[in-house]
């Protein structure tokens, strides 16, 4: 028995020595003893473009990795594409199991939720001394800042404006010069279009509220949660937004499948609809299809002129073992040159001032860029993403006729408050 104990003690000593040796070889931050980064960084990206441009998107990311490896040759960079659908749950599940990436893509209304759950690393103190804050408009940095900490660096901006079918405009006695700027002007055209058998606009009720209810709510002067954290979606202005959508549905301004569909662009492209939401990708798609019978229109003005426009950023999770290296990689990925290359392929708007001239020869995209100051990046609150499907359900019940606009708005306020109370 005594000999057995001696063997166990010797084995334990060997294990301690082995662990000590490993810890001298590399730190938990992915560095060797001489301070060089080593190992592998995994980056989760999404299909920012369609299949026809996938090779160009991949080339952009490969060039980012190649540039990074010039300075950090001992680090391997691996890009993995995950679908947009259910990405939030996939990312959170992976991070909880310590199996997630070292860098991933995020938008502002998800940032607060992820930061409050403790799965994001503030990168304010991880950036190199060469990082130039002045090349970003303050609004861009605000969109990636939460509780005074920088959690990511932006690579894209998006503006949701409007696009109008010029053939439909002509058929109702208008022209591309009559593109509306206010709700009153739009409603006048919409009535004429519906009278001629067209739909007035799309309303893709199965998509995120950022592209459906929220812009209408903001334009009515309302909001979901005010700056003091109070739920205000069911105040007078909020109820007006619900009422507006309900009126469109009852009058046939939007299609009957507006309750749950995710695609009304096809109806617009087929010439059956006056107007649709428009982003840079919309314009690119129209051009690819050879469609020239369209004209862009600004975000509409009610009490306010405002629309949704996200800021896409790359962030570092707390589970990454190479946080410092990951932050350096984000700097390279969002450099002026790489930002320009990424947005040339994806048709988003670059957040860097030094890349702002890239659309000078593209009138449509230049116009979209000029509308950037009219955007909001969504609801910036830890419960922003959690409440979306619940508010969406209330909106759908209203359209189905089981709730009035006020009842739907009040119920939406209740579910939002309930989520806040859980914190």
Coordinates of N, CA, C and O in Angstrom, one line a residue, residues 95 104 106 110-112 114-115 117-122 151 315-318:
X95 N -21.4 30.1 -27.4 CA -20.6 30.9 -26.4 C -20.8 30.3 -25.1 O -19.8 30.2 -24.3
X104 N -17.1 37.6 -34.1 CA -18.3 37.4 -34.8 C -19.0 38.7 -35.1 O -18.6 39.8 -34.6
X106 N -22.2 41.4 -35.3 CA -23.3 41.8 -34.4 C -23.9 43.1 -34.9 O -23.2 43.9 -35.6
X110 N -28.6 44.0 -30.7 CA -28.2 42.8 -30.1 C -27.0 43.0 -29.1 O -26.8 42.2 -28.2
X111 N -26.3 44.1 -29.3 CA -25.1 44.4 -28.5 C -25.4 44.5 -27.0 O -24.7 43.9 -26.2
X112 N -26.5 45.3 -26.7 CA -26.8 45.5 -25.3 C -27.2 44.2 -24.6 O -26.7 43.9 -23.4
X114 N -26.2 41.1 -25.5 CA -25.0 40.2 -25.3 C -24.1 40.8 -24.3 O -23.5 40.0 -23.5
X115 N -23.9 42.1 -24.2 CA -23.0 42.7 -23.2 C -23.5 42.5 -21.8 O -22.8 42.2 -20.9
X117 N -25.3 40.1 -20.8 CA -25.2 38.7 -20.4 C -23.7 38.3 -20.2 O -23.4 37.1 -19.8
X118 N -22.8 39.2 -20.3 CA -21.4 39.0 -20.0 C -20.7 38.2 -21.0 O -19.7 37.6 -20.7
X119 N -21.2 38.1 -22.3 CA -20.5 37.3 -23.3 C -19.7 38.1 -24.3 O -19.1 37.6 -25.2
X120 N -19.7 39.4 -24.1 CA -18.9 40.3 -25.0 C -17.7 40.9 -24.2 O -17.8 41.3 -23.0
X121 N -16.6 41.0 -24.9 CA -15.4 41.6 -24.3 C -15.3 43.1 -24.7 O -15.3 43.4 -26.0
X122 N -15.2 44.1 -23.8 CA -15.0 45.4 -24.2 C -13.6 45.5 -24.9 O -12.6 44.9 -24.4
X151 N -17.5 48.0 -27.8 CA -17.6 46.6 -27.9 C -17.3 46.0 -29.3 O -17.2 44.8 -29.4
X315 N -17.2 41.8 -33.2 CA -16.9 41.9 -31.8 C -16.1 40.7 -31.3 O -16.0 39.7 -32.1
X316 N -15.7 40.7 -30.1 CA -14.9 39.7 -29.5 C -15.7 39.1 -28.3 O -16.0 39.8 -27.4
X317 N -15.9 37.8 -28.2 CA -16.6 37.2 -27.1 C -15.7 37.0 -25.9 O -14.4 36.9 -26.1
X318 N -16.2 36.9 -24.7 CA -15.4 36.7 -23.5 C -14.8 35.3 -23.5 O -13.8 35.0 -22.8

